[in-house]
CSV table of C-alpha atoms in Angstrom, one decimal:
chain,number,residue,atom,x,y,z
E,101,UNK,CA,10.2,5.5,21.5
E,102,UNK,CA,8.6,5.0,24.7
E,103,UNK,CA,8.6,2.0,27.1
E,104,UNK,CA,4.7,1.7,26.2
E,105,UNK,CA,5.8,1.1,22.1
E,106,UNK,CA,8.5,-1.1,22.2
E,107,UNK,CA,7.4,-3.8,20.4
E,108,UNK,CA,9.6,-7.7,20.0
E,109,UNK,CA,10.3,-7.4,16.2
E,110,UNK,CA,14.3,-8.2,15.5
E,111,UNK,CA,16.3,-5.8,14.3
E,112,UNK,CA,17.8,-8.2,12.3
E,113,UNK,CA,14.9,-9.5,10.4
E,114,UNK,CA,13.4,-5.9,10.3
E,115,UNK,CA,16.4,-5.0,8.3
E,116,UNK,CA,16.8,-8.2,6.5
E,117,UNK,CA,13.5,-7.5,3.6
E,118,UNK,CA,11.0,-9.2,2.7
E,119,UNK,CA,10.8,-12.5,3.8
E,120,UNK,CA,9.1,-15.5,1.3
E,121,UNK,CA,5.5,-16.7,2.5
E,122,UNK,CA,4.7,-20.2,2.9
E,123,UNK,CA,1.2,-21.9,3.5
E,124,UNK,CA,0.2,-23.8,6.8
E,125,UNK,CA,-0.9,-27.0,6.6
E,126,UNK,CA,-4.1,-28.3,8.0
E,127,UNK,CA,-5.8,-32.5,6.7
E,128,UNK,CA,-4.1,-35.1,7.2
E,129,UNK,CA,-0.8,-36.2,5.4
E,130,UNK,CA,1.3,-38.8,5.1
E,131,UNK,CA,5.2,-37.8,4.2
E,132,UNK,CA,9.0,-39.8,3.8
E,133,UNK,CA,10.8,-37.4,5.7
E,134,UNK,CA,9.2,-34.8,8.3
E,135,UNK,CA,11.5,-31.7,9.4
E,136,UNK,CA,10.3,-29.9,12.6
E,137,UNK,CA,11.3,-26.6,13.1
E,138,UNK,CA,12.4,-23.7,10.1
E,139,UNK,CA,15.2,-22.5,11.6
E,140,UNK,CA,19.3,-23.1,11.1
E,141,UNK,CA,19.1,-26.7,11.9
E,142,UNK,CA,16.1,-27.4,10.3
E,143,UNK,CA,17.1,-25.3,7.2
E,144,UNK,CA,20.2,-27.5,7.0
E,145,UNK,CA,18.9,-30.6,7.5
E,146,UNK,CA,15.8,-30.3,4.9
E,147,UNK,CA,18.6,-28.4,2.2
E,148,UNK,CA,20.9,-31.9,2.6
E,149,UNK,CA,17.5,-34.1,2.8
E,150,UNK,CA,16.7,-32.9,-0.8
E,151,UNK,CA,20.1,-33.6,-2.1
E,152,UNK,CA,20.5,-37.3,-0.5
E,153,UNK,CA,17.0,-38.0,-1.5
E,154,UNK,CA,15.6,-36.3,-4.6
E,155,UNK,CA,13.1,-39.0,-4.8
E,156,UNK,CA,11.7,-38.3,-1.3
E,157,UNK,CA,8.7,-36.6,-0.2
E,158,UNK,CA,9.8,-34.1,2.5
E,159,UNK,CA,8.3,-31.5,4.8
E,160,UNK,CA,9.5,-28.9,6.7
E,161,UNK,CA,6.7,-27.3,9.0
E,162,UNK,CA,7.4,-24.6,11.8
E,163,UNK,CA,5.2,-22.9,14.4
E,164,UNK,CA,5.5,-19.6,13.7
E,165,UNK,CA,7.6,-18.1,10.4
E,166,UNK,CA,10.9,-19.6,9.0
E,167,UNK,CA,13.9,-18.1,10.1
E,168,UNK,CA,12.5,-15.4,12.4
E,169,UNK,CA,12.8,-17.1,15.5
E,170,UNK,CA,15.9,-17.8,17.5
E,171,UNK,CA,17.7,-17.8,14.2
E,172,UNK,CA,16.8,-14.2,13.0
E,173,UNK,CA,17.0,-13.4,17.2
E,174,UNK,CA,21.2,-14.0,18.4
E,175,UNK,CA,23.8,-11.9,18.0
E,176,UNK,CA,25.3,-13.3,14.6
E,177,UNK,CA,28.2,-14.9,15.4
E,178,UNK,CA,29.9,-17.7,13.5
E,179,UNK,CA,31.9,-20.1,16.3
E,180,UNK,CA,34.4,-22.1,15.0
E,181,UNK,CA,36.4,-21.8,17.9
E,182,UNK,CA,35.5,-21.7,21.6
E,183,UNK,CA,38.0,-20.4,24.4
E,184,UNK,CA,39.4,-23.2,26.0
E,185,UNK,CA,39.8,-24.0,30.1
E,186,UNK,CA,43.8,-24.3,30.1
E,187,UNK,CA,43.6,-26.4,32.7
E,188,UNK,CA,41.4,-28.9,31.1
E,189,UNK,CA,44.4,-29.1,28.4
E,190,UNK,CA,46.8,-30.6,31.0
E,191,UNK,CA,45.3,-33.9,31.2
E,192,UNK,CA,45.3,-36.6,27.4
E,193,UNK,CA,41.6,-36.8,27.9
E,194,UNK,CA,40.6,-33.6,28.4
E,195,UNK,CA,42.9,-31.9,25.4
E,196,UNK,CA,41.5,-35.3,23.3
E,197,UNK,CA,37.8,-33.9,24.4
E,198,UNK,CA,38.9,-30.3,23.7
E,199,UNK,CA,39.8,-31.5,20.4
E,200,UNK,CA,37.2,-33.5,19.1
E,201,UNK,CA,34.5,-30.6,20.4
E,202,UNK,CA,37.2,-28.4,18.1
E,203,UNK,CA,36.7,-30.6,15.0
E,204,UNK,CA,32.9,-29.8,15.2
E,205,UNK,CA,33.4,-26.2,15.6
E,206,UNK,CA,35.9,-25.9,12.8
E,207,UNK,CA,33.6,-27.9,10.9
E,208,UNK,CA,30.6,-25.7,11.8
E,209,UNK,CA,32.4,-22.5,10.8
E,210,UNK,CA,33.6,-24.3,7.6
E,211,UNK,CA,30.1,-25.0,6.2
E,212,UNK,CA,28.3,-21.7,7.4
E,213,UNK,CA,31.3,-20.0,5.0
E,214,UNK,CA,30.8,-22.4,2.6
E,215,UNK,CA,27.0,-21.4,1.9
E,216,UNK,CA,27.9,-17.8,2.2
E,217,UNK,CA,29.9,-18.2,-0.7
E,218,UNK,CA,28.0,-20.9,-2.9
E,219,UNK,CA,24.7,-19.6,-2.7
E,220,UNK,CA,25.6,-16.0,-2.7
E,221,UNK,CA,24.1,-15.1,0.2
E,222,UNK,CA,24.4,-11.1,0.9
E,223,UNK,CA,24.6,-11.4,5.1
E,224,UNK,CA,27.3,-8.8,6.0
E,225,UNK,CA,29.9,-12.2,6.4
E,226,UNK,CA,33.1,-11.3,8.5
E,227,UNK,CA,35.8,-14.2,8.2
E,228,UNK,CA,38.4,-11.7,10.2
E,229,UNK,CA,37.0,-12.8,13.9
E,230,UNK,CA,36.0,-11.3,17.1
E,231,UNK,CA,36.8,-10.5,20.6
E,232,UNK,CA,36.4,-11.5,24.1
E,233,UNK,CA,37.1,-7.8,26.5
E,234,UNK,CA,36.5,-6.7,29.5
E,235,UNK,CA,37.0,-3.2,31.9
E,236,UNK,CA,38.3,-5.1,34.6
E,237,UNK,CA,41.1,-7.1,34.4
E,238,UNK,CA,40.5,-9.5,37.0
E,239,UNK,CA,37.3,-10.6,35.0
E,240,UNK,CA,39.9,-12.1,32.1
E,241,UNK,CA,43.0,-12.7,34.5
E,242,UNK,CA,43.8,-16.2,32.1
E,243,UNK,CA,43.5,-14.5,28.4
E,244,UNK,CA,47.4,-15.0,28.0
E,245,UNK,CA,46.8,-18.7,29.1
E,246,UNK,CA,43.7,-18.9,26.7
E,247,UNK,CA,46.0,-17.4,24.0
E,248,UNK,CA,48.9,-19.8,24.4
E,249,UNK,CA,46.5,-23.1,24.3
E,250,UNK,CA,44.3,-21.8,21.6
E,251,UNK,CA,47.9,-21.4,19.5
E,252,UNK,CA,49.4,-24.6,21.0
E,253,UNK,CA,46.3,-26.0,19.0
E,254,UNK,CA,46.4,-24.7,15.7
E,255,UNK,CA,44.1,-21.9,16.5
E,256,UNK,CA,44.4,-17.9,16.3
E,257,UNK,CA,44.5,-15.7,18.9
E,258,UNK,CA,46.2,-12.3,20.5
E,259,UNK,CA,46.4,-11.0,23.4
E,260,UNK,CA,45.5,-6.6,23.4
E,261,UNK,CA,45.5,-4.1,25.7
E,262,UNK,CA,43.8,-1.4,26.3
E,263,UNK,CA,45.7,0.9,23.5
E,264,UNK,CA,45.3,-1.7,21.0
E,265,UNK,CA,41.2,-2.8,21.8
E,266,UNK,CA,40.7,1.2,21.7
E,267,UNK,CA,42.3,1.7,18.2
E,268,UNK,CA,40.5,-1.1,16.9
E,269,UNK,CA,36.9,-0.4,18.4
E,270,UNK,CA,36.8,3.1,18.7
E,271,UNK,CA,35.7,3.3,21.9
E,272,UNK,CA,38.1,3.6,25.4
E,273,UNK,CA,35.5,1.3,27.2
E,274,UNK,CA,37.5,-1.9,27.3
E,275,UNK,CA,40.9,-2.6,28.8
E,276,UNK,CA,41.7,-6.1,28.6
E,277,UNK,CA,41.0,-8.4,25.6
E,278,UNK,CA,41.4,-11.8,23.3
E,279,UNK,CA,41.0,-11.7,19.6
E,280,UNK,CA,40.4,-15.3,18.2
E,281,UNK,CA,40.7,-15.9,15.0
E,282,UNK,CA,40.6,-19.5,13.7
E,283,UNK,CA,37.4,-19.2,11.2
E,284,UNK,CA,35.0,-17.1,13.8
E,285,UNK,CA,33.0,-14.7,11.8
E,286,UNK,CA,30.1,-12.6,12.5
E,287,UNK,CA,27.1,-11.9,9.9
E,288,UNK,CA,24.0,-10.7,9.8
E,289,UNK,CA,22.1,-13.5,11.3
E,290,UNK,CA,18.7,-12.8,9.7
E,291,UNK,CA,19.9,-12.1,6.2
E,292,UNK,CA,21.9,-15.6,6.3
E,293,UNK,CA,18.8,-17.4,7.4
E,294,UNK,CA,16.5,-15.5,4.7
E,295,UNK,CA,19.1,-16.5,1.8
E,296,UNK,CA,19.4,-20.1,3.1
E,297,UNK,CA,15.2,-20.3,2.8
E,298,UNK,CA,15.4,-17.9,-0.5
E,299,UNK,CA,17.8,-21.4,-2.0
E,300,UNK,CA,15.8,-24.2,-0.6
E,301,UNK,CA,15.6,-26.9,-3.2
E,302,UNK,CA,12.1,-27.0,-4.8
E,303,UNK,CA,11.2,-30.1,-3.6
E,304,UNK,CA,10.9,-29.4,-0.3
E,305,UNK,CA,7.3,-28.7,0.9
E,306,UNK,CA,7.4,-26.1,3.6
E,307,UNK,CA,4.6,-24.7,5.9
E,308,UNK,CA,4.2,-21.8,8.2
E,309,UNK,CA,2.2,-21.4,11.3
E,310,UNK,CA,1.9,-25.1,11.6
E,311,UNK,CA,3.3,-26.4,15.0
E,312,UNK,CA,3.5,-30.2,15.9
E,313,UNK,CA,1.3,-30.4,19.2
E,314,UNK,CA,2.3,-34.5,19.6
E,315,UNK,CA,4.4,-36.2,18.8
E,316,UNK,CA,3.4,-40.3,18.7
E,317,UNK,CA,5.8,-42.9,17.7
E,318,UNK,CA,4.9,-45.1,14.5
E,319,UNK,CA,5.5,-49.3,15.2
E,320,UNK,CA,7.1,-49.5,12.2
E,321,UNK,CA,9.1,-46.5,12.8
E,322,UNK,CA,9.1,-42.4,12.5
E,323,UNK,CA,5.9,-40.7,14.0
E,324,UNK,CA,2.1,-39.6,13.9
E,325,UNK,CA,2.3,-36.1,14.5
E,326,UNK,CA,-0.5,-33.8,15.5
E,327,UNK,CA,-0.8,-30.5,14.2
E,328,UNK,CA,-3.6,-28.3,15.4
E,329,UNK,CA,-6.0,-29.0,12.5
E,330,UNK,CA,-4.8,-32.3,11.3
E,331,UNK,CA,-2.0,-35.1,10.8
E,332,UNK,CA,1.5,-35.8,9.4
E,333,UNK,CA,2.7,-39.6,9.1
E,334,UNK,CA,6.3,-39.5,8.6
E,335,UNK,CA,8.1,-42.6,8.0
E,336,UNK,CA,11.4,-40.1,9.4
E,337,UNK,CA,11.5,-37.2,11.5
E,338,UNK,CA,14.2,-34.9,12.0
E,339,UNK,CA,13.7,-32.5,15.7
E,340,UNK,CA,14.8,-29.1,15.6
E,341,UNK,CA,13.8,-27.4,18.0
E,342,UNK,CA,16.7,-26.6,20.4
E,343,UNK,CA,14.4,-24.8,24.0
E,344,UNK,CA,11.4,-25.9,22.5
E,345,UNK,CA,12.3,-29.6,22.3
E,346,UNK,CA,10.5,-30.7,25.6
E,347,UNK,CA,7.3,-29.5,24.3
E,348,UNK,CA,7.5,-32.7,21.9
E,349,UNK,CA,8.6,-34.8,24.9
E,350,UNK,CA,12.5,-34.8,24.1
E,351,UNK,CA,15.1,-34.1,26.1
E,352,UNK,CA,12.9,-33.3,29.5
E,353,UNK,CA,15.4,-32.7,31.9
E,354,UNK,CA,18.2,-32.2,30.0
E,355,UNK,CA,18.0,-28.8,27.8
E,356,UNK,CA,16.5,-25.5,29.3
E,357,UNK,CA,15.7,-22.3,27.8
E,358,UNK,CA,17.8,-19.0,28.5
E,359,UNK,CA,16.2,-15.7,27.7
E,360,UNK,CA,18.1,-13.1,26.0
E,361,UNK,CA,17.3,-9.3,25.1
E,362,UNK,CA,18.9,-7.3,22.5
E,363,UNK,CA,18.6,-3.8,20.9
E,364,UNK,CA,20.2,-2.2,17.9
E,365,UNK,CA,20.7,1.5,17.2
E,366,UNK,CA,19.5,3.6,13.9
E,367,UNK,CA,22.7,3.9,11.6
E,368,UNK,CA,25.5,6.4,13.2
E,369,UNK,CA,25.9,9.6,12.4
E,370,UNK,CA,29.0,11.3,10.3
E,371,UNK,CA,29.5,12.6,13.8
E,372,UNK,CA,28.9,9.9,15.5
E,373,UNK,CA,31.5,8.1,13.2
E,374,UNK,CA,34.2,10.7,13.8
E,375,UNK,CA,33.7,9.8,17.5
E,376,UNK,CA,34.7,6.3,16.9
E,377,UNK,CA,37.3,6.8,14.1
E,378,UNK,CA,35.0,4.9,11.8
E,379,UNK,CA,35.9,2.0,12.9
E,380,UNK,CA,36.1,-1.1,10.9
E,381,UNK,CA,32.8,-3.5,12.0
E,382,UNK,CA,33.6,-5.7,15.3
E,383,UNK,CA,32.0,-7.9,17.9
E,384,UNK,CA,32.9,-8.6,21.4
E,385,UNK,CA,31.7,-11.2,24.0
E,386,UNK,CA,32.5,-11.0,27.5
E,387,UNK,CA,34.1,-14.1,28.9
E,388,UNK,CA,32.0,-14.0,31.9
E,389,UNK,CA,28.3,-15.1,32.3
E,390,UNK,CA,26.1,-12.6,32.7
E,391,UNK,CA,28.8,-10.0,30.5
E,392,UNK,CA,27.7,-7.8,27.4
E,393,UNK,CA,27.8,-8.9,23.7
E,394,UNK,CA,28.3,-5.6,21.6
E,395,UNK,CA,28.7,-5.4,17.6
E,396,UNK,CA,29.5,-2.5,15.3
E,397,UNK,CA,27.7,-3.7,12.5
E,398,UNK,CA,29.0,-3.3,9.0
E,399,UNK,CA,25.6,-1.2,8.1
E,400,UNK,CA,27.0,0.9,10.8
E,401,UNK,CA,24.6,-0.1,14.0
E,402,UNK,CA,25.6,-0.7,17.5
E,403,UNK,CA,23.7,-4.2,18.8
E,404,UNK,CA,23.8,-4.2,22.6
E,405,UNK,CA,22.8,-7.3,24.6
E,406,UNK,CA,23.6,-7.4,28.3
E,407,UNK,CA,20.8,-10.2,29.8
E,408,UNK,CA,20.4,-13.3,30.8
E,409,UNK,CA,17.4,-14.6,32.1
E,410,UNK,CA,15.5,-17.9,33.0
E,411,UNK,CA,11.9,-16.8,31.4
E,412,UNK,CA,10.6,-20.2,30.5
E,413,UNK,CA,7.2,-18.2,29.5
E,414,UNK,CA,9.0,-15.6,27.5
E,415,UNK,CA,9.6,-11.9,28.2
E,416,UNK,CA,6.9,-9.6,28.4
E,417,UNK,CA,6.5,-6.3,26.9
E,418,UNK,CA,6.7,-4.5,30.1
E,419,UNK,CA,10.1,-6.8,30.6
E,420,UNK,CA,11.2,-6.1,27.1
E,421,UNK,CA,10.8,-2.1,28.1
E,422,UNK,CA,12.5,-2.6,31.5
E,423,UNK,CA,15.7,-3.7,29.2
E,424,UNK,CA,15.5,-1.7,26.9
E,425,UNK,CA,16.7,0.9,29.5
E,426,UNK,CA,19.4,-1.7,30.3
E,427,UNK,CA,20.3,-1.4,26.8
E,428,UNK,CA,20.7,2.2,26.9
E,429,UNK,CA,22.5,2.3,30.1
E,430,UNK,CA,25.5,-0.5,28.3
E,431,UNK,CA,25.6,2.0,24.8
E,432,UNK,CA,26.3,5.2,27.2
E,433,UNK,CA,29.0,3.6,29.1
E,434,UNK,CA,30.4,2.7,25.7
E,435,UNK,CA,29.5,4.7,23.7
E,436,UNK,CA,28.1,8.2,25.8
E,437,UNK,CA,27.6,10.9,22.8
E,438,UNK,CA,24.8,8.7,21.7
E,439,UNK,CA,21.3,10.1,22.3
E,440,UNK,CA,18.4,8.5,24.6
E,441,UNK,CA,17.1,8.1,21.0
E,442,UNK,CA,19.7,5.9,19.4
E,443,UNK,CA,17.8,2.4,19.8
E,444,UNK,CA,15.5,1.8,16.6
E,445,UNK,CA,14.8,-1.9,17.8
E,446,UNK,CA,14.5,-4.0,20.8
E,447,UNK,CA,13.6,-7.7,20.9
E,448,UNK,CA,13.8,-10.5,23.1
E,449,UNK,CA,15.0,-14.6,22.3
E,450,UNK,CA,15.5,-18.2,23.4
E,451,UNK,CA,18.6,-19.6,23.7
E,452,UNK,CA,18.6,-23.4,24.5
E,453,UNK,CA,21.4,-24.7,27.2
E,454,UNK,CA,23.0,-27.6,29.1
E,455,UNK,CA,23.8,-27.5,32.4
E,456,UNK,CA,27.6,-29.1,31.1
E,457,UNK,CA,27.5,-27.3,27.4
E,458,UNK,CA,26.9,-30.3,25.3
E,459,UNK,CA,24.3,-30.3,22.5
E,460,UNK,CA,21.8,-33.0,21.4
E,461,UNK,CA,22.3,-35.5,18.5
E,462,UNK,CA,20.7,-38.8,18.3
E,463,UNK,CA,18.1,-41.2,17.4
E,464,UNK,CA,15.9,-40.5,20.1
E,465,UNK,CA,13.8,-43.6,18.5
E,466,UNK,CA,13.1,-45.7,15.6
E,467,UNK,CA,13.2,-43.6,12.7
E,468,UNK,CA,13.6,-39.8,15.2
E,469,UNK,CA,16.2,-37.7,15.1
E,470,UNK,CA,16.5,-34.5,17.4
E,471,UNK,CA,19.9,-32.3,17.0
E,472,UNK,CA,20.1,-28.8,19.6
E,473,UNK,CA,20.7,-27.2,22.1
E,474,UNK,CA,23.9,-24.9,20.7
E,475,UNK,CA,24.7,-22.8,24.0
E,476,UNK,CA,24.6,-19.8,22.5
E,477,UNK,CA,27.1,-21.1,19.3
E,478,UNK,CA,23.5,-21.9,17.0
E,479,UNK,CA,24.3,-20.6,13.6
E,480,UNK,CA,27.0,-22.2,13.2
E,481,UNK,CA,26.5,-25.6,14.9
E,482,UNK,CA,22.8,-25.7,14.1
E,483,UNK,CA,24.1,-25.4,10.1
E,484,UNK,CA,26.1,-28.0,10.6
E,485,UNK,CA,24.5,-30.3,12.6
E,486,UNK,CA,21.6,-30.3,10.9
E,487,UNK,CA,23.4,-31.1,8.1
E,488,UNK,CA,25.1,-34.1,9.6
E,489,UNK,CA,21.8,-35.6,11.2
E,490,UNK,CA,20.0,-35.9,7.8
E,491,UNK,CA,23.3,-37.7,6.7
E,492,UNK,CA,23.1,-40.1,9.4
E,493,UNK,CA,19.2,-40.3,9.7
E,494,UNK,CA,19.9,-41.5,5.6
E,495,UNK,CA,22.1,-44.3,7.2
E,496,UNK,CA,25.6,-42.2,6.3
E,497,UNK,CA,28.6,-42.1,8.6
E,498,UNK,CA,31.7,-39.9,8.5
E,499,UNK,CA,33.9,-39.3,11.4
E,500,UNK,CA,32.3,-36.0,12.1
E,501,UNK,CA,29.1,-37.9,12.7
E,502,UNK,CA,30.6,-40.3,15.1
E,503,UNK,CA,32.6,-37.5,16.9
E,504,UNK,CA,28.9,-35.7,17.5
E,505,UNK,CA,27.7,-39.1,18.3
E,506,UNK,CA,30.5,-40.1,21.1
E,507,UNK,CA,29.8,-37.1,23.2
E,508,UNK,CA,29.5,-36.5,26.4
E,509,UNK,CA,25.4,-36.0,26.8
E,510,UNK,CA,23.6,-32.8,28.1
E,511,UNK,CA,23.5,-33.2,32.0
E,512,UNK,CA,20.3,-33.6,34.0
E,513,UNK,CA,18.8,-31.2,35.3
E,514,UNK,CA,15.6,-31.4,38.0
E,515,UNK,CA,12.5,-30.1,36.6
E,516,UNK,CA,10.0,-27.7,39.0
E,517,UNK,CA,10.1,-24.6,41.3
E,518,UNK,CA,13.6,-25.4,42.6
E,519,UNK,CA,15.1,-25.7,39.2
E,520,UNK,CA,13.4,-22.6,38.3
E,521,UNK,CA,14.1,-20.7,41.5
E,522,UNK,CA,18.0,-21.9,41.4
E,523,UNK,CA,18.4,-20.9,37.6
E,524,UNK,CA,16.9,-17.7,39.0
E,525,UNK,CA,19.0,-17.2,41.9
E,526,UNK,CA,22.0,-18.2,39.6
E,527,UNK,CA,21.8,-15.7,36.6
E,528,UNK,CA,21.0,-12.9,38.5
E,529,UNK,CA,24.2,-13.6,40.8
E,530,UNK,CA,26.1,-13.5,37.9
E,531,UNK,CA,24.6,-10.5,36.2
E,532,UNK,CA,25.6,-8.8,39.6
E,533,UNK,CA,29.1,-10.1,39.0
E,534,UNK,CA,29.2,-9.1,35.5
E,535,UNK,CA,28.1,-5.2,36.7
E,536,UNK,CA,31.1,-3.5,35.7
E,537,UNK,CA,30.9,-5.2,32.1
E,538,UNK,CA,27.6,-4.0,31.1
């Protein structure tokens, strides 16, 4: 394939079949419950709509198709447990904070397996974790530290050299790693989103290529939302969105989008297999910004990702090209007896981020809800948290609602050519730090 025919289609969702097609919606409507945006916190929050309120009109309307944006776009991991700072376990109310973020994540990882399993959803699910690894050992000089809190907690994690990270993965590339159990998974992201729309409850009216343009808040409550060719009154609206949310007016200043670029390879060789003593499938992050994300996937694909850029605009297909020979260039220094024509698929992504890691959930007004912004941890905290906010958008509480609730909000952030020439300035210094791991 040649720079000039790489197109933005997701491996994932290329492999994932035939999705189901929904209408878009044009007129003017008038609705109970209005769900913006068809991906893993939309899909969750509509799904747990249904079952609190069978009575209930509700919509779910997204801009482009369901499930093939951001959430048929990441990497396909399942967090249920973040690496923790061990210094900001040394202090009550940063181990309490550490904690109560946990609770979530546990919670996340919990529900994601849950609908694996109930639904019967055929995504390539992985309950035996992942890894954090790196080359250089001064990129990961705390991972016995991370390994002793994460335990000290509850959690699951070992320390491996490079021996042990070569015997599991196959490859001799990394020298220094963390496995962390604790409920982290990987699956097929795609395939989990296409099974979660496959078992949406019939009630739910859903419409493609239908984007809210405006969104205007009702006196009474809810919102008058735009579409290009007509109206939605919705006594309730649920928000979405995650990097997109601004566009609506929500959460200016506050959530920012990061844009990602991944490839996968055509299935290995028998070969090719021997070269990596068919190893079991396996995903690594770097614990460094700017590091590589690899995965081995269980239909026997490598899934490189080794950007980080702020694209507000997108990435073009002249960018997407550019990586794609970024791509190739991580795969030989892992793996080097692929060919130049390994890559079947190269696609780019938003992920939406906080300058201090939170996410967003709250009524953002009478009768609005907005739940995001997932720093790169979407599938499982969009599942859950959309889950949660139509709970407490129905008037529920539990104390997983309140813990998401109390937090800490996303930090501000300035808006305009110095924001834009900082988050610049700053991803690219830490891509150059991150050299050696790509």
């Amino acid at each position: 394939m040649t720079m000039a025919q790489v197109t933005d289609r997701s491996g994932w969702v290329a492999q994932a079949g035939t999705y189901r097609a929904f209408p878009s919606l044009s007129g003017d409507h008038k609705t109970d419950w209005l769900v913006i945006g068809g991906g893993f916190t939309g899909l969750a929050a509509a799904r747990r709509l249904a079952e609190l309120r069978p009575e209930a009109r509700i919509m779910l309307i997204d801009r482009q198709l369901l499930g093939q944006g951001a959430s048929g776009r990441n990497s396909g991991f399942s967090v249920a447990m973040e690496m923790p700072n061990p210094s900001d376990l040394k202090s009550v109310a940063g181990r309490a904070d550490y904690q109560a973020q946990w609770n979530v994540h546990r919670a996340a990882g919990a529900e994601v397996k849950r609908l694996v399993e109930s639904l019967g959803i055929e995504c390539d699910y992985d309950p035996n974790g992942y890894f954090f690894a790196v080359r250089e050992e001064s990129k990961f000089a705390r991972r016995a530290a991370i390994a002793q809190a994460i335990n000290s907690l509850g959690g699951e994690a070992r320390v491996l050299g490079a021996d042990e990270l070569q015997a599991r993965l196959g490859i001799s590339f990394y020298r220094h790693g963390l496995w962390i159990g604790a409920g982290n998974a990987l699956l097929q992201p795609a395939r989990f989103a296409k099974g979660l729309i496959d078992h949406l409850p019939p009630q739910i009216e859903v419409y493609e290529n239908t984007d809210a343009v405006k969104l205007s808040p009702r006196a009474g409550g809810g919102a008058l939302v735009a579409l290009p060719k007509g109206s939605i009154d919705a006594a309730h609206v649920i928000v979405g969105l995650n990097a997109f949310m601004p566009r609506l007016g929500l959460k200016r200043n506050q959530v920012f989008p990061i844009s990602l670029t991944a490839s996968l390879t055509r299935p290995l060789s028998e070969e090719e297999e021997a070269q990596i003593g068919r190893a079991l499938p396996w995903g690594t992050l770097c614990p460094i910004e700017g590091g590589a994300t690899v995965r081995l996937t269980a239909d026997r694909r490598i899934l490189m990702r080794n950007t980080a850029e702020y694209e507000p605009a997108g990435i073009s297909a002249a960018m997407l090209g550019k990586r794609r020979a970024w791509h190739e260039m991580g795969l030989k220094h892992r793996f080097p007896f692929l060919g130049s024509d390994a890559i079947e698929h190269t696609w780019s992504g938003h992920m939406c981020a906080s300058r201090n890691g939170r996410f967003v959930f709250e009524e953002v007004g009478a009768g609005m809800f907005a739940a995001g912004c997932y720093n790169g941890a979407g599938v499982a905290r969009g599942t859950l948290l959309g889950k949660l906010m139509a709970e407490y958008a129905s008037g529920a509480t539990s104390p997983l609602i309140e813990t998401a609730l109390a937090q800490e909000q996303p930090a501000w952030v300035p808006s305009g050519p110095f924001f834009t020439l900082g988050a610049k300035i700053r991803l690219a210094h830490e891509l150059r730090r991150a050299k050696s791991e790509h």
